[in-house]
PDB file of C-alpha atoms in Angstrom:
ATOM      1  CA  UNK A1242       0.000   0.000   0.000  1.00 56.00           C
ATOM      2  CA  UNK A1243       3.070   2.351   0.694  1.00 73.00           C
ATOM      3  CA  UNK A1244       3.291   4.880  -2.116  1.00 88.00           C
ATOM      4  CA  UNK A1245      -0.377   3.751  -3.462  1.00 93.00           C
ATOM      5  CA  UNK A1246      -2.503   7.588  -4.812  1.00 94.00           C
ATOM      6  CA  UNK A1247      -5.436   6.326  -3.122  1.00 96.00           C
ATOM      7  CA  UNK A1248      -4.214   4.166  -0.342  1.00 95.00           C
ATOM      8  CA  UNK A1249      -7.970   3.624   0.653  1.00 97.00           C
ATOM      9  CA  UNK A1250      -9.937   3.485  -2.284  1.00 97.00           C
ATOM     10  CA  UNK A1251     -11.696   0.247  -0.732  1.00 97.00           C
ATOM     11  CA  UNK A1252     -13.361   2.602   1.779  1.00 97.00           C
ATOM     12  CA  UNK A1253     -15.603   3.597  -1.242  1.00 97.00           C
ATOM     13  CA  UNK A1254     -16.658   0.060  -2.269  1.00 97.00           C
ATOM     14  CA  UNK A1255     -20.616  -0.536  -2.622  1.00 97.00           C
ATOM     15  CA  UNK A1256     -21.787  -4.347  -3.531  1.00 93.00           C
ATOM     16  CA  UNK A1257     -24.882  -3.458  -1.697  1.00 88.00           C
ATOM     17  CA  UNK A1258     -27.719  -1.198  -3.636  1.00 91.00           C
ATOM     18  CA  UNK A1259     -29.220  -1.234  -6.373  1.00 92.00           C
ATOM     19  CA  UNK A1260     -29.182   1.104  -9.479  1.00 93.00           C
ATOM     20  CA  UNK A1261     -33.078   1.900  -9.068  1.00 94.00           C
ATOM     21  CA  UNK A1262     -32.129   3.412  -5.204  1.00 94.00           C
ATOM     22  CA  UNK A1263     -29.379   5.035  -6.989  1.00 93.00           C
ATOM     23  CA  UNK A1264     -31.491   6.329  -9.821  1.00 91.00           C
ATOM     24  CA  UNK A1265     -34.255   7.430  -7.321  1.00 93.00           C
ATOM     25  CA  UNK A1266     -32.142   9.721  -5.107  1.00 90.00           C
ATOM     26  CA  UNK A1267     -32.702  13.185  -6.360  1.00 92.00           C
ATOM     27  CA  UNK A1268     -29.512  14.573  -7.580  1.00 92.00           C
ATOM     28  CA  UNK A1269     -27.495  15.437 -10.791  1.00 91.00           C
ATOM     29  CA  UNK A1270     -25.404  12.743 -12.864  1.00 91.00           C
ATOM     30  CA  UNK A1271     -22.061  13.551 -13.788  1.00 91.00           C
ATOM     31  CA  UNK A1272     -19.476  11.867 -15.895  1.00 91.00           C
ATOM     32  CA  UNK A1273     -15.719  11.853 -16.384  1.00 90.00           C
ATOM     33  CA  UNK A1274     -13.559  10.683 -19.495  1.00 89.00           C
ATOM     34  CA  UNK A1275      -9.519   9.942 -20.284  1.00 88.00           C
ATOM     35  CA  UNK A1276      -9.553   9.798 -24.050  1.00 84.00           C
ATOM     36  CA  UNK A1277      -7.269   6.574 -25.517  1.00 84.00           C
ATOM     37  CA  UNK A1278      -7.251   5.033 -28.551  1.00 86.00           C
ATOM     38  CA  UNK A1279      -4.111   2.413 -27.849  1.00 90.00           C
ATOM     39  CA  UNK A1280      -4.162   3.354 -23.980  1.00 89.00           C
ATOM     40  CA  UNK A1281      -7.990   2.519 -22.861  1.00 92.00           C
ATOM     41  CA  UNK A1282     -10.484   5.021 -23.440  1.00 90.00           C
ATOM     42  CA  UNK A1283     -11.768   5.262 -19.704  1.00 93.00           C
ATOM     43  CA  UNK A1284     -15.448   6.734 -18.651  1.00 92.00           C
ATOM     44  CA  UNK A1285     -16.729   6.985 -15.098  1.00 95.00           C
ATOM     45  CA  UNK A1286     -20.533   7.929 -14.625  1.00 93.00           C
ATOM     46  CA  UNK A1287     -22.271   8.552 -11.292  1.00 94.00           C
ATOM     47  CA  UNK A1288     -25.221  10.453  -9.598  1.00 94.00           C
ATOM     48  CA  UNK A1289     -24.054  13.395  -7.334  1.00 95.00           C
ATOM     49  CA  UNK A1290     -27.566  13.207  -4.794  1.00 95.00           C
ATOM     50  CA  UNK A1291     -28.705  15.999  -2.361  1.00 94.00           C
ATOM     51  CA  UNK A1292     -26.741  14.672   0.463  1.00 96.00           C
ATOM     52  CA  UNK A1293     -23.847  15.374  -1.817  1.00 96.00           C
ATOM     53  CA  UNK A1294     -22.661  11.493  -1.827  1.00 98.00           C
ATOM     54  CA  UNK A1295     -21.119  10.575  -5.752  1.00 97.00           C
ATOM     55  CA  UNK A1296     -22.546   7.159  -6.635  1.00 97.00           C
ATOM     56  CA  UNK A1297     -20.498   5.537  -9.621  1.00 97.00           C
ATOM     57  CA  UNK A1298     -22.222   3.387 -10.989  1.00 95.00           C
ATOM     58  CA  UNK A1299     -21.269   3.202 -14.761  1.00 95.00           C
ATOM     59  CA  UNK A1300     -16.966   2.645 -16.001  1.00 95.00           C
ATOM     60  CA  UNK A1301     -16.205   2.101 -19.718  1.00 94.00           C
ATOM     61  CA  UNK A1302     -12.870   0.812 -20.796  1.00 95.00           C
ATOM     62  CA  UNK A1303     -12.189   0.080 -23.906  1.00 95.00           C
ATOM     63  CA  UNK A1304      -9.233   0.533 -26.661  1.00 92.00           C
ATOM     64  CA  UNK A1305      -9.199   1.130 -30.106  1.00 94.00           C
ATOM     65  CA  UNK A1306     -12.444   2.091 -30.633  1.00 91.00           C
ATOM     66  CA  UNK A1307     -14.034   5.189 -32.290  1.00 89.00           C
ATOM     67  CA  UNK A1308     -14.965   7.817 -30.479  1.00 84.00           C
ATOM     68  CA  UNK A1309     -18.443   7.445 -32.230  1.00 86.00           C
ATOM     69  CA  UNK A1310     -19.105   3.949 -30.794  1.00 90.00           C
ATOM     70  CA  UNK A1311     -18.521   5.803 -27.302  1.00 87.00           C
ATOM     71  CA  UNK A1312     -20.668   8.400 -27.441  1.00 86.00           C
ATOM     72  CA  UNK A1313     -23.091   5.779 -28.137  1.00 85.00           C
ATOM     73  CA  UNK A1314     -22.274   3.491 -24.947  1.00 88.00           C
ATOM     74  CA  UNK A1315     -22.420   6.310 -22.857  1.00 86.00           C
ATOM     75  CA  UNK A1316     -25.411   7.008 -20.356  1.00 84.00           C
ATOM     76  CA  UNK A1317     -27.369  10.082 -20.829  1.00 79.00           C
ATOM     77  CA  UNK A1318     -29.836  11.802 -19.124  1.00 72.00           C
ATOM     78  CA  UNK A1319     -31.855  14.889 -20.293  1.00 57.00           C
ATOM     79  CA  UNK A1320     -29.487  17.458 -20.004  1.00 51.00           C
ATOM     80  CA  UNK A1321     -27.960  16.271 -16.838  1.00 61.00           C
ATOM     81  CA  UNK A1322     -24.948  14.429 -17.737  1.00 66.00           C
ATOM     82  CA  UNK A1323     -21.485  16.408 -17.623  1.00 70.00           C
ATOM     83  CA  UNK A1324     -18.188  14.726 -18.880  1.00 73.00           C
ATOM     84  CA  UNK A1325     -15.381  16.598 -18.511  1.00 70.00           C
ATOM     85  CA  UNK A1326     -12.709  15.911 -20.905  1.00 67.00           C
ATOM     86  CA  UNK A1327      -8.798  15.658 -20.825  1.00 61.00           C
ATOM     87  CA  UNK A1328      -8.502  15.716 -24.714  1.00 61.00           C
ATOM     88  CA  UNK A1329      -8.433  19.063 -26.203  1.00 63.00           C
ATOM     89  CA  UNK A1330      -9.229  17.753 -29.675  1.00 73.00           C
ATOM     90  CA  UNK A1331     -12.327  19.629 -31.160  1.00 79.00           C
ATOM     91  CA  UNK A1332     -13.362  17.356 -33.406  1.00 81.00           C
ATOM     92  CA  UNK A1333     -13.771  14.980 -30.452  1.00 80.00           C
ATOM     93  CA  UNK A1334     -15.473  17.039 -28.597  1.00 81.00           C
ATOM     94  CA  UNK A1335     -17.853  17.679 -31.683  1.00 83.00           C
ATOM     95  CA  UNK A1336     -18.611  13.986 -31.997  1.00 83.00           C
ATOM     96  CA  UNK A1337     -19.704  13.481 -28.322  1.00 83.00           C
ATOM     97  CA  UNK A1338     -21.795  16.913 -28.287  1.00 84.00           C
ATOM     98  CA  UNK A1339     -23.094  14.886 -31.733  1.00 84.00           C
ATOM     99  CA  UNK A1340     -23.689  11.653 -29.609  1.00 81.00           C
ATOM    100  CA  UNK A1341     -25.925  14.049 -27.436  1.00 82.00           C
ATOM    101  CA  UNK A1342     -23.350  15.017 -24.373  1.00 83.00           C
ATOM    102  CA  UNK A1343     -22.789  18.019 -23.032  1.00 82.00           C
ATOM    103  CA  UNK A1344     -18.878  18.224 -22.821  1.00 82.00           C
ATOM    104  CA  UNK A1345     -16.748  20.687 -20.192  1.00 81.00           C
ATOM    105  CA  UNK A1346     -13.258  21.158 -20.057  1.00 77.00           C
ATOM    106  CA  UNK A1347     -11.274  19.244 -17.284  1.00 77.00           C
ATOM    107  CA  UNK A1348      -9.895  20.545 -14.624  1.00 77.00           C
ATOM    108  CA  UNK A1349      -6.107  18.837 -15.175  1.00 79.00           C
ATOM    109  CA  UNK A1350      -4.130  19.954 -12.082  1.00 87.00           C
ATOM    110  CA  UNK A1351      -3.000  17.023 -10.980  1.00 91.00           C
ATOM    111  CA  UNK A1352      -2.342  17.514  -7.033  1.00 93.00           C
ATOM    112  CA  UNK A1353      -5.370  19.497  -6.618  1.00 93.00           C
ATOM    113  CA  UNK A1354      -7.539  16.816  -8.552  1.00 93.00           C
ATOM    114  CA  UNK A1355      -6.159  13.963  -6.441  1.00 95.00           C
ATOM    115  CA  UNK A1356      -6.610  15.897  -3.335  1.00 95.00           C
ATOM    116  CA  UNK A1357     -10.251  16.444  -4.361  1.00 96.00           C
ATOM    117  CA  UNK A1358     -10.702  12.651  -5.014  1.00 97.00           C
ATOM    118  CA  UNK A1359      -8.943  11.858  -1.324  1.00 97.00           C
ATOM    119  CA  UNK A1360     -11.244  14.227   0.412  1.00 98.00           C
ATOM    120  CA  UNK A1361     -14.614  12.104  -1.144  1.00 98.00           C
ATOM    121  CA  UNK A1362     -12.961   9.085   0.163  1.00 98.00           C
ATOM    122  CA  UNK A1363     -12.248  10.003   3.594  1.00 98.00           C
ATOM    123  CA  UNK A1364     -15.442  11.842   4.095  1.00 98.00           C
ATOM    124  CA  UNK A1365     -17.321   8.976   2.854  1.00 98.00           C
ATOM    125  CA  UNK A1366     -18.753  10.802   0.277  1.00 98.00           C
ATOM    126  CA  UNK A1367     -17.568   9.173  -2.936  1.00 98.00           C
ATOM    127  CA  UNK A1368     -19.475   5.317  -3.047  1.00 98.00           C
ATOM    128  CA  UNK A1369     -18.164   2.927  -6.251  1.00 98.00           C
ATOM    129  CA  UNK A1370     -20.319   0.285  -6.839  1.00 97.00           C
ATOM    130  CA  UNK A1371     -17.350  -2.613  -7.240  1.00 94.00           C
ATOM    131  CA  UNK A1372     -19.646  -5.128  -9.609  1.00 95.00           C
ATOM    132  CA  UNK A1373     -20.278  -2.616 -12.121  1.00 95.00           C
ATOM    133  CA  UNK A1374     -16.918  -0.179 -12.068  1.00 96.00           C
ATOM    134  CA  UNK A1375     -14.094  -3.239 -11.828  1.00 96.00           C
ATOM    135  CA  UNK A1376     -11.091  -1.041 -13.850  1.00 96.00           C
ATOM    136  CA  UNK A1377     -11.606   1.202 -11.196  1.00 96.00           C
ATOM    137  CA  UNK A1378     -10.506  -0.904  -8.629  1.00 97.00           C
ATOM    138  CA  UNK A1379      -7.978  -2.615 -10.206  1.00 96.00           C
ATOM    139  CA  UNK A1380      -5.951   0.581 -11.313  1.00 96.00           C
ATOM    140  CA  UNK A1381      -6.617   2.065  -7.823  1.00 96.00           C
ATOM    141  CA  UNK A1382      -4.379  -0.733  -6.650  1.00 94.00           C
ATOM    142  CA  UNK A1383      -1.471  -0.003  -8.835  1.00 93.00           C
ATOM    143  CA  UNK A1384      -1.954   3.634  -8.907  1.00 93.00           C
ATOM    144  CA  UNK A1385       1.152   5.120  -7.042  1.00 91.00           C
ATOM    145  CA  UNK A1386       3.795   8.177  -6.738  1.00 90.00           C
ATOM    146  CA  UNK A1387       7.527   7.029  -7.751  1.00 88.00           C
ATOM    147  CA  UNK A1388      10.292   5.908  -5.389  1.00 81.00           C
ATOM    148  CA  UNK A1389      13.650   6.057  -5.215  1.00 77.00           C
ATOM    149  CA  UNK A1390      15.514   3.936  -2.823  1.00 70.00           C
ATOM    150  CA  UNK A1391      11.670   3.544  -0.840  1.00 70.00           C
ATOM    151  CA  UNK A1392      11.297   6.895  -0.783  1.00 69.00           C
ATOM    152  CA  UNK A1393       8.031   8.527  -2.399  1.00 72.00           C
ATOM    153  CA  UNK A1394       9.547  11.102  -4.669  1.00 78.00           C
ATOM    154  CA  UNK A1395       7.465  14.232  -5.564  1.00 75.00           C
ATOM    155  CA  UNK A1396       3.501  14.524  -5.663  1.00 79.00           C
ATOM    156  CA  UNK A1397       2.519  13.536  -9.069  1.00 87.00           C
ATOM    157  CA  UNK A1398       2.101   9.767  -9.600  1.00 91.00           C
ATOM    158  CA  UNK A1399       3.540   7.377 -12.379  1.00 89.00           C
ATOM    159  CA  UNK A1400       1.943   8.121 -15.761  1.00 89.00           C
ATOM    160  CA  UNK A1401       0.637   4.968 -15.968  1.00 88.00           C
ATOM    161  CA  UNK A1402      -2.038   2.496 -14.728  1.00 84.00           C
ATOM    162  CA  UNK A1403      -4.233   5.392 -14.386  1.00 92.00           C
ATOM    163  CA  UNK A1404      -6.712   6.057 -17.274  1.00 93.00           C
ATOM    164  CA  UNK A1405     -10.142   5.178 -15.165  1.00 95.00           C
ATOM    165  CA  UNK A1406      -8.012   7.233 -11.964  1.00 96.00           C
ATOM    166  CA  UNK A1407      -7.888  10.167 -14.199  1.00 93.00           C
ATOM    167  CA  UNK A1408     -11.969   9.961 -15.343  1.00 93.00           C
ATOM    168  CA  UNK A1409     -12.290   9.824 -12.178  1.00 96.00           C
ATOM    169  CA  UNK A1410     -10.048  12.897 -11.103  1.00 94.00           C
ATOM    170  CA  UNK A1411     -11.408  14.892 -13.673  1.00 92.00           C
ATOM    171  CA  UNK A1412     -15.314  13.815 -12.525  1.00 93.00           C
ATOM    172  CA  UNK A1413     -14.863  14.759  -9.146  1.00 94.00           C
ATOM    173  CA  UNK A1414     -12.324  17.773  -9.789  1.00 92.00           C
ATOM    174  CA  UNK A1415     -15.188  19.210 -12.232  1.00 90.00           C
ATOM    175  CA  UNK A1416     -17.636  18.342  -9.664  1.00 92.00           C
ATOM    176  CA  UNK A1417     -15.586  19.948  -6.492  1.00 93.00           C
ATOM    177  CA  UNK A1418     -13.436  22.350  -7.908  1.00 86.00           C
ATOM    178  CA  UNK A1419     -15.613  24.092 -10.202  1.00 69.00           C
ATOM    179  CA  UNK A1420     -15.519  27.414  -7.762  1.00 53.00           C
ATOM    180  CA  UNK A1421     -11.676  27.576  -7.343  1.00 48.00           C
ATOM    181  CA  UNK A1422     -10.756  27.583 -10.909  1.00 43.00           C
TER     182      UNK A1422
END
């Protein structure tokens, strides 16, 4: 666990509720999205409810696949779903506004974002639901900082093993940051 980004992720493991007591909470969905064609494209979807708890519910992960065929997978909900975006690309952004998503610019500092992510997970207020979102987990485990002779070295973690950790940055950075920046 020593160097891991999100040493705790587990905390926000759900394998208990279903998506209709999600989906009946009132509350806004929000999404999240790393943009990969050889890398995974990685989406994170979730319901932001009154008592300001984040349910993920949704993950895609997928390579080589056009951005097209995404837009399609993707939930929507009448004007409610946000996906921030790391990819600065305007034709991609075109094609998921054409798949019917509304599409914000991501909030990319790093530190901040993870910070922002932490704080959900330690207030309790960021619940994954582990059947549905399973990349999630699995990069949260190998998610880390660098070392150097067991040391943690500097506060931005190894640029890899991290495509669903950055929808997921960029969901809840969007989501909790929106003020600061």
């Amino acid at each position: 666990m020593e160097g891991l980004v999100y040493p705790d992720f587990d905390l926000c493991r759900v394998d208990n509720i279903s998506l209709d007591e999600i989906f009946s909470k009132p509350g806004r969905f929000y999404g999240g999205i790393d943009y990969g064609w050889n890398d995974p494209f990685a989406a994170v979807c979730g319901k932001l409810d009154n008592d300001g708890v984040l349910w993920n519910w949704y993950e895609r992960y997928k390579s080589q696949t056009p951005i097209e065929e995404h837009a399609s997978a993707l939930p929507k909900f009448t004007n409610q779903t946000i996906i921030w975006r790391s990819e600065h690309n305007p034709e991609f952004i075109r094609r998921l506004r054409k798949g019917g998503h509304r599409v914000l610019k991501a909030k990319k500092d790093i530190k901040a974002g993870v910070d922002a992510v932490n704080a959900r997970i330690y207030s309790g207020t960021l619940k994954v639901l582990s059947d549905r979102c399973p990349a999630l987990f699995g990069e949260a485990e190998m998610y880390a900082y660098p070392e150097e002779d067991e040391q943690i070295i500097g506060d931005k973690p190894v640029d890899r093993d991290n495509h669903s950790m950055d929808a997921l940055r960029y969901q809840i950075a969007g989501i909790d940051l929106k003020k600061s920046a």
